[in-house]
Amino acid sequence: MGFGDMFSRSMDPPPQGGAAPRSHRTAAWLFAVAVVLAGAAVTGGVAYYYLYRPVYLRLAVGRATSEGVEGVQSIAQTFARDRQGVRLRPVITEGAVASAENLSAGTVDLAVVRGDLDLPKEAQAVAGIRKNYAVLWAPGGGKKGGVKKIEQLAGKRVGVIGRTQANVNLLRVMLTQSGVKPESVHVVQFPAIGFADALKNEKLDAFLAVGPLNSRITAEAINLTTREGKDAVFLTLDTADAVAQKFPRYDSGEIPAGTFGAKPPRPDDKI
């Protein structure tokens, strides 16, 4: 056998139409693996997105001029900043009543409402954002013949700040608990925003406002109705604990002295 015969096979060109060389088959296999891995990565990324994407909940809150909107927006921003799995999407409504109606209609998932509003039976409290206080006062009550007690409101005119019926219902509970027939008291309701103009032509003996202790609306109403040297006599409900036990939607609490003003302190003592 000659020298050329010994290497003739390795020197011969590859057969036409036969199997591809091993290097080509290896490259094709690696490419297929790369495609599969890339596809798995895309699929895994999509699955991760759908599994861990945040859930947005629609939260109804009173109109932008209300005091609850700022708190809700702050909570929503905190959730977004901390990359929480749940995000809040505020939905501005005309007020607490409208928010409750939206919750009943199912157009929102959550709502900032008062506990004494009509809500769906299946609705549950998630968190307490703030505590509202009913403040009842009589301008000029310190003068002779002025109103100094809730019991003296029979036959009087009481202005209620806020259009919601819940405020009127609360006043009726307070009157009944104090031995005053609610029908003997004439109630005049005012809007929570812009009530100053509405008060100009009204002569009222007492006022009721409901809100948190730092409520600007309550403080402004007290200041507005006690001008011209009028004193504000705050009317207390001594049986507030009994009301809370009888009506679970209500609670009792104390208002510290000077909550609504320091000079002079309003009230001048805790109530």
Short mmCIF file of C-alpha atoms in Angstrom, two decimals:
data_model
loop_
_atom_site.label_atom_id
_atom_site.label_comp_id
_atom_site.label_asym_id
_atom_site.label_seq_id
_atom_site.Cartn_x
_atom_site.Cartn_y
_atom_site.Cartn_z
CA MET A 1 0.00 0.00 0.00
CA GLY A 2 1.44 3.31 -0.96
CA PHE A 3 1.74 6.39 1.13
CA GLY A 4 -1.17 8.05 -0.69
CA ASP A 5 -3.39 5.06 -0.16
CA MET A 6 -2.94 5.29 3.61
CA PHE A 7 -4.53 8.78 3.72
CA SER A 8 -6.85 8.55 0.75
CA ARG A 9 -9.97 8.38 2.93
CA SER A 10 -9.12 11.45 4.98
CA MET A 11 -8.24 13.39 1.88
CA ASP A 12 -11.35 12.49 -0.08
CA PRO A 13 -14.08 15.19 -0.26
CA PRO A 14 -17.26 14.60 1.78
CA PRO A 15 -19.93 12.64 0.03
CA GLN A 16 -22.63 14.70 -1.71
CA GLY A 17 -26.13 14.54 -0.20
CA GLY A 18 -24.94 12.59 2.82
CA ALA A 19 -25.12 13.40 6.53
CA ALA A 20 -23.79 16.78 7.68
CA PRO A 21 -20.43 16.87 9.42
CA ARG A 22 -20.42 16.48 13.20
CA SER A 23 -19.41 20.12 13.74
CA HIS A 24 -22.47 21.31 11.82
CA ARG A 25 -24.75 18.99 13.72
CA THR A 26 -23.30 20.24 17.02
CA ALA A 27 -23.81 23.89 16.04
CA ALA A 28 -27.41 23.19 15.03
CA TRP A 29 -28.02 21.41 18.34
CA LEU A 30 -26.56 24.29 20.32
CA PHE A 31 -28.68 26.77 18.39
CA ALA A 32 -31.80 24.73 19.15
CA VAL A 33 -30.90 24.67 22.84
CA ALA A 34 -30.35 28.44 22.78
CA VAL A 35 -33.74 28.98 21.17
CA VAL A 36 -35.42 26.75 23.75
CA LEU A 37 -33.69 28.56 26.63
CA ALA A 38 -34.59 31.95 25.18
CA GLY A 39 -38.19 30.83 24.81
CA ALA A 40 -38.20 29.56 28.39
CA ALA A 41 -36.79 32.88 29.60
CA VAL A 42 -39.50 34.84 27.79
CA THR A 43 -42.20 32.50 29.04
CA GLY A 44 -40.82 32.66 32.56
CA GLY A 45 -40.62 36.45 32.42
CA VAL A 46 -44.24 36.74 31.27
CA ALA A 47 -45.36 34.29 33.96
CA TYR A 48 -43.41 36.23 36.61
CA TYR A 49 -45.04 39.47 35.48
CA TYR A 50 -48.55 38.06 35.70
CA LEU A 51 -47.88 36.32 38.99
CA TYR A 52 -46.22 39.25 40.73
CA ARG A 53 -47.69 42.31 39.05
CA PRO A 54 -49.41 44.61 41.59
CA VAL A 55 -53.14 44.40 42.12
CA TYR A 56 -54.89 47.77 41.76
CA LEU A 57 -57.87 48.44 44.02
CA ARG A 58 -60.26 51.31 43.32
CA LEU A 59 -60.74 53.38 46.47
CA ALA A 60 -63.64 55.84 46.63
CA VAL A 61 -63.05 58.97 48.68
CA GLY A 62 -64.89 62.28 49.02
CA ARG A 63 -64.31 65.18 46.67
CA ALA A 64 -60.91 66.83 46.41
CA THR A 65 -61.84 69.59 48.88
CA SER A 66 -62.52 67.07 51.67
CA GLU A 67 -59.98 66.31 54.36
CA GLY A 68 -59.83 62.60 53.62
CA VAL A 69 -58.38 62.89 50.11
CA GLU A 70 -54.94 64.00 51.29
CA GLY A 71 -54.64 61.01 53.60
CA VAL A 72 -55.71 58.55 50.90
CA GLN A 73 -53.29 59.98 48.36
CA SER A 74 -50.48 59.73 50.91
CA ILE A 75 -51.28 56.06 51.55
CA ALA A 76 -51.44 55.34 47.80
CA GLN A 77 -48.04 56.99 47.27
CA THR A 78 -46.55 54.96 50.12
CA PHE A 79 -47.81 51.71 48.61
CA ALA A 80 -46.35 52.63 45.21
CA ARG A 81 -43.01 53.75 46.66
CA ASP A 82 -42.59 50.57 48.72
CA ARG A 83 -43.55 48.43 45.69
CA GLN A 84 -46.37 46.76 47.57
CA GLY A 85 -48.26 43.93 45.88
CA VAL A 86 -51.44 45.99 46.30
CA ARG A 87 -51.78 49.51 44.88
CA LEU A 88 -54.56 52.00 45.49
CA ARG A 89 -56.26 53.98 42.74
CA PRO A 90 -58.27 56.83 44.34
CA VAL A 91 -61.68 57.56 42.82
CA ILE A 92 -62.95 61.03 43.78
CA THR A 93 -66.68 61.17 44.56
CA GLU A 94 -69.10 63.86 45.72
CA GLY A 95 -68.77 62.79 49.32
CA ALA A 96 -69.01 59.94 51.83
CA VAL A 97 -72.59 59.09 50.81
CA ALA A 98 -71.63 58.85 47.14
CA SER A 99 -68.62 56.71 48.07
CA ALA A 100 -70.90 54.32 49.97
CA GLU A 101 -73.25 54.16 46.98
CA ASN A 102 -70.36 53.32 44.65
CA LEU A 103 -69.30 50.54 47.00
CA SER A 104 -72.83 49.15 47.01
CA ALA A 105 -72.95 49.31 43.19
CA GLY A 106 -69.63 47.48 42.89
CA THR A 107 -67.95 50.25 40.88
CA VAL A 108 -65.15 50.46 43.47
CA ASP A 109 -63.39 47.91 45.65
CA LEU A 110 -62.90 50.06 48.77
CA ALA A 111 -64.42 53.25 50.14
CA VAL A 112 -63.57 55.79 52.82
CA VAL A 113 -66.87 56.19 54.64
CA ARG A 114 -68.23 56.80 58.09
CA GLY A 115 -69.33 53.83 60.11
CA ASP A 116 -72.84 55.23 60.55
CA LEU A 117 -73.65 55.25 56.82
CA ASP A 118 -75.72 52.57 55.10
CA LEU A 119 -73.33 50.00 53.62
CA PRO A 120 -73.73 46.60 51.93
CA LYS A 121 -74.25 43.77 54.42
CA GLU A 122 -71.13 42.00 53.18
CA ALA A 123 -68.96 45.13 53.57
CA GLN A 124 -66.20 44.81 56.16
CA ALA A 125 -63.96 47.38 57.82
CA VAL A 126 -60.36 47.11 56.59
CA ALA A 127 -58.77 49.90 58.63
CA GLY A 128 -59.71 52.90 60.72
CA ILE A 129 -58.24 55.96 59.06
CA ARG A 130 -59.56 58.52 61.50
CA LYS A 131 -62.04 59.03 64.32
CA ASN A 132 -64.81 61.58 63.93
CA TYR A 133 -66.21 63.56 66.83
CA ALA A 134 -69.63 65.18 67.10
CA VAL A 135 -69.21 68.74 68.35
CA LEU A 136 -72.36 70.50 69.55
CA TRP A 137 -72.08 74.12 70.67
CA ALA A 138 -74.27 77.15 71.35
CA PRO A 139 -72.98 80.63 70.44
CA GLY A 140 -73.62 83.15 73.18
CA GLY A 141 -74.79 80.41 75.48
CA GLY A 142 -73.02 82.05 78.38
CA LYS A 143 -75.44 84.98 78.32
CA LYS A 144 -78.67 85.08 80.26
CA GLY A 145 -81.25 82.86 78.60
CA GLY A 146 -78.66 81.18 76.41
CA VAL A 147 -78.51 77.45 75.77
CA LYS A 148 -76.16 75.70 78.18
CA LYS A 149 -77.40 72.09 78.00
CA ILE A 150 -78.71 69.74 75.33
CA GLU A 151 -81.93 69.49 77.32
CA GLN A 152 -82.60 73.17 76.53
CA LEU A 153 -82.67 72.61 72.75
CA ALA A 154 -86.38 71.77 72.69
CA GLY A 155 -88.12 74.36 70.50
CA LYS A 156 -84.77 75.72 69.26
CA ARG A 157 -83.14 75.92 65.84
CA VAL A 158 -79.99 73.86 65.31
CA GLY A 159 -77.69 74.27 62.32
CA VAL A 160 -76.04 71.07 61.10
CA ILE A 161 -72.83 71.45 59.09
CA GLY A 162 -72.79 68.95 56.20
CA ARG A 163 -75.57 67.72 53.94
CA THR A 164 -75.35 64.05 54.88
CA GLN A 165 -78.37 62.60 56.64
CA ALA A 166 -75.99 60.76 58.97
CA ASN A 167 -75.30 64.02 60.84
CA VAL A 168 -79.01 64.62 61.40
CA ASN A 169 -79.48 61.04 62.57
CA LEU A 170 -76.66 61.49 65.07
CA LEU A 171 -78.21 64.70 66.39
CA ARG A 172 -81.51 62.89 66.86
CA VAL A 173 -79.78 60.18 68.87
CA MET A 174 -78.13 62.80 71.08
CA LEU A 175 -81.44 64.61 71.60
CA THR A 176 -83.33 61.42 72.42
CA GLN A 177 -80.64 60.32 74.86
CA SER A 178 -80.95 63.71 76.59
CA GLY A 179 -84.73 63.48 76.89
CA VAL A 180 -85.52 65.88 74.04
CA LYS A 181 -88.00 64.89 71.35
CA PRO A 182 -86.20 65.23 67.99
CA GLU A 183 -89.35 66.56 66.31
CA SER A 184 -89.34 69.51 68.73
CA VAL A 185 -86.05 70.78 67.30
CA HIS A 186 -85.93 72.58 63.96
CA VAL A 187 -82.90 71.41 61.97
CA VAL A 188 -81.27 73.52 59.26
CA GLN A 189 -78.54 71.85 57.19
CA PHE A 190 -75.66 73.66 55.55
CA PRO A 191 -73.03 72.49 53.06
CA ALA A 192 -69.64 71.67 54.52
CA ILE A 193 -68.01 73.93 51.93
CA GLY A 194 -69.10 77.55 51.71
CA PHE A 195 -71.38 77.50 54.73
CA ALA A 196 -70.23 80.99 55.79
CA ASP A 197 -72.47 82.71 53.23
CA ALA A 198 -75.41 80.47 54.09
CA LEU A 199 -75.19 81.41 57.78
CA LYS A 200 -75.53 85.15 57.20
CA ASN A 201 -79.33 85.15 57.00
CA GLU A 202 -79.96 82.45 59.59
CA LYS A 203 -80.63 82.91 63.29
CA LEU A 204 -79.73 79.70 65.04
CA ASP A 205 -79.41 78.65 68.65
CA ALA A 206 -76.84 75.86 68.32
CA PHE A 207 -74.67 74.06 65.79
CA LEU A 208 -73.46 70.54 65.16
CA ALA A 209 -70.35 69.56 63.20
CA VAL A 210 -68.87 66.08 62.78
CA GLY A 211 -65.23 65.49 61.91
CA PRO A 212 -61.76 64.68 63.28
CA LEU A 213 -60.30 66.80 66.06
CA ASN A 214 -58.09 68.63 63.58
CA SER A 215 -61.01 69.36 61.25
CA ARG A 216 -60.64 72.76 59.58
CA ILE A 217 -64.38 72.79 58.89
CA THR A 218 -65.31 72.40 62.56
CA ALA A 219 -62.77 75.00 63.71
CA GLU A 220 -63.92 77.51 61.08
CA ALA A 221 -67.58 76.97 61.95
CA ILE A 222 -66.89 77.62 65.64
CA ASN A 223 -64.88 80.77 64.89
CA LEU A 224 -67.50 82.04 62.46
CA THR A 225 -70.43 81.58 64.84
CA THR A 226 -68.69 83.09 67.88
CA ARG A 227 -67.74 86.46 66.44
CA GLU A 228 -68.81 89.79 67.92
CA GLY A 229 -67.90 88.73 71.44
CA LYS A 230 -70.09 85.64 71.48
CA ASP A 231 -68.90 82.79 73.65
CA ALA A 232 -69.11 79.18 72.56
CA VAL A 233 -70.74 76.92 75.11
CA PHE A 234 -69.99 73.31 74.25
CA LEU A 235 -72.90 71.00 75.00
CA THR A 236 -71.82 67.66 76.42
CA LEU A 237 -73.54 64.30 76.32
CA ASP A 238 -72.91 62.82 79.73
CA THR A 239 -74.33 59.45 78.70
CA ALA A 240 -72.09 59.01 75.66
CA ASP A 241 -70.89 55.61 76.91
CA ALA A 242 -74.47 54.38 77.05
CA VAL A 243 -75.06 55.55 73.46
CA ALA A 244 -71.98 53.62 72.31
CA GLN A 245 -73.28 50.45 73.95
CA LYS A 246 -76.77 50.90 72.56
CA PHE A 247 -75.65 51.84 69.04
CA PRO A 248 -72.50 49.93 67.99
CA ARG A 249 -71.95 52.26 65.03
CA TYR A 250 -71.11 55.06 67.49
CA ASP A 251 -68.28 55.39 69.99
CA SER A 252 -67.53 57.69 72.91
CA GLY A 253 -64.45 59.82 73.41
CA GLU A 254 -63.02 62.98 74.96
CA ILE A 255 -62.19 66.29 73.32
CA PRO A 256 -59.18 67.92 75.03
CA ALA A 257 -59.30 71.52 76.17
CA GLY A 258 -58.14 74.01 73.55
CA THR A 259 -58.69 71.66 70.60
CA PHE A 260 -60.48 74.31 68.52
CA GLY A 261 -58.58 77.38 69.70
CA ALA A 262 -56.14 78.56 72.32
CA LYS A 263 -57.11 82.21 72.85
CA PRO A 264 -59.60 81.78 74.31
CA PRO A 265 -59.30 77.99 74.79
CA ARG A 266 -62.12 76.16 73.02
CA PRO A 267 -63.33 74.21 74.82
CA ASP A 268 -62.01 75.59 78.11
CA ASP A 269 -62.05 72.08 79.62
CA LYS A 270 -62.14 68.56 78.26
CA ILE A 271 -65.57 67.37 77.21
#
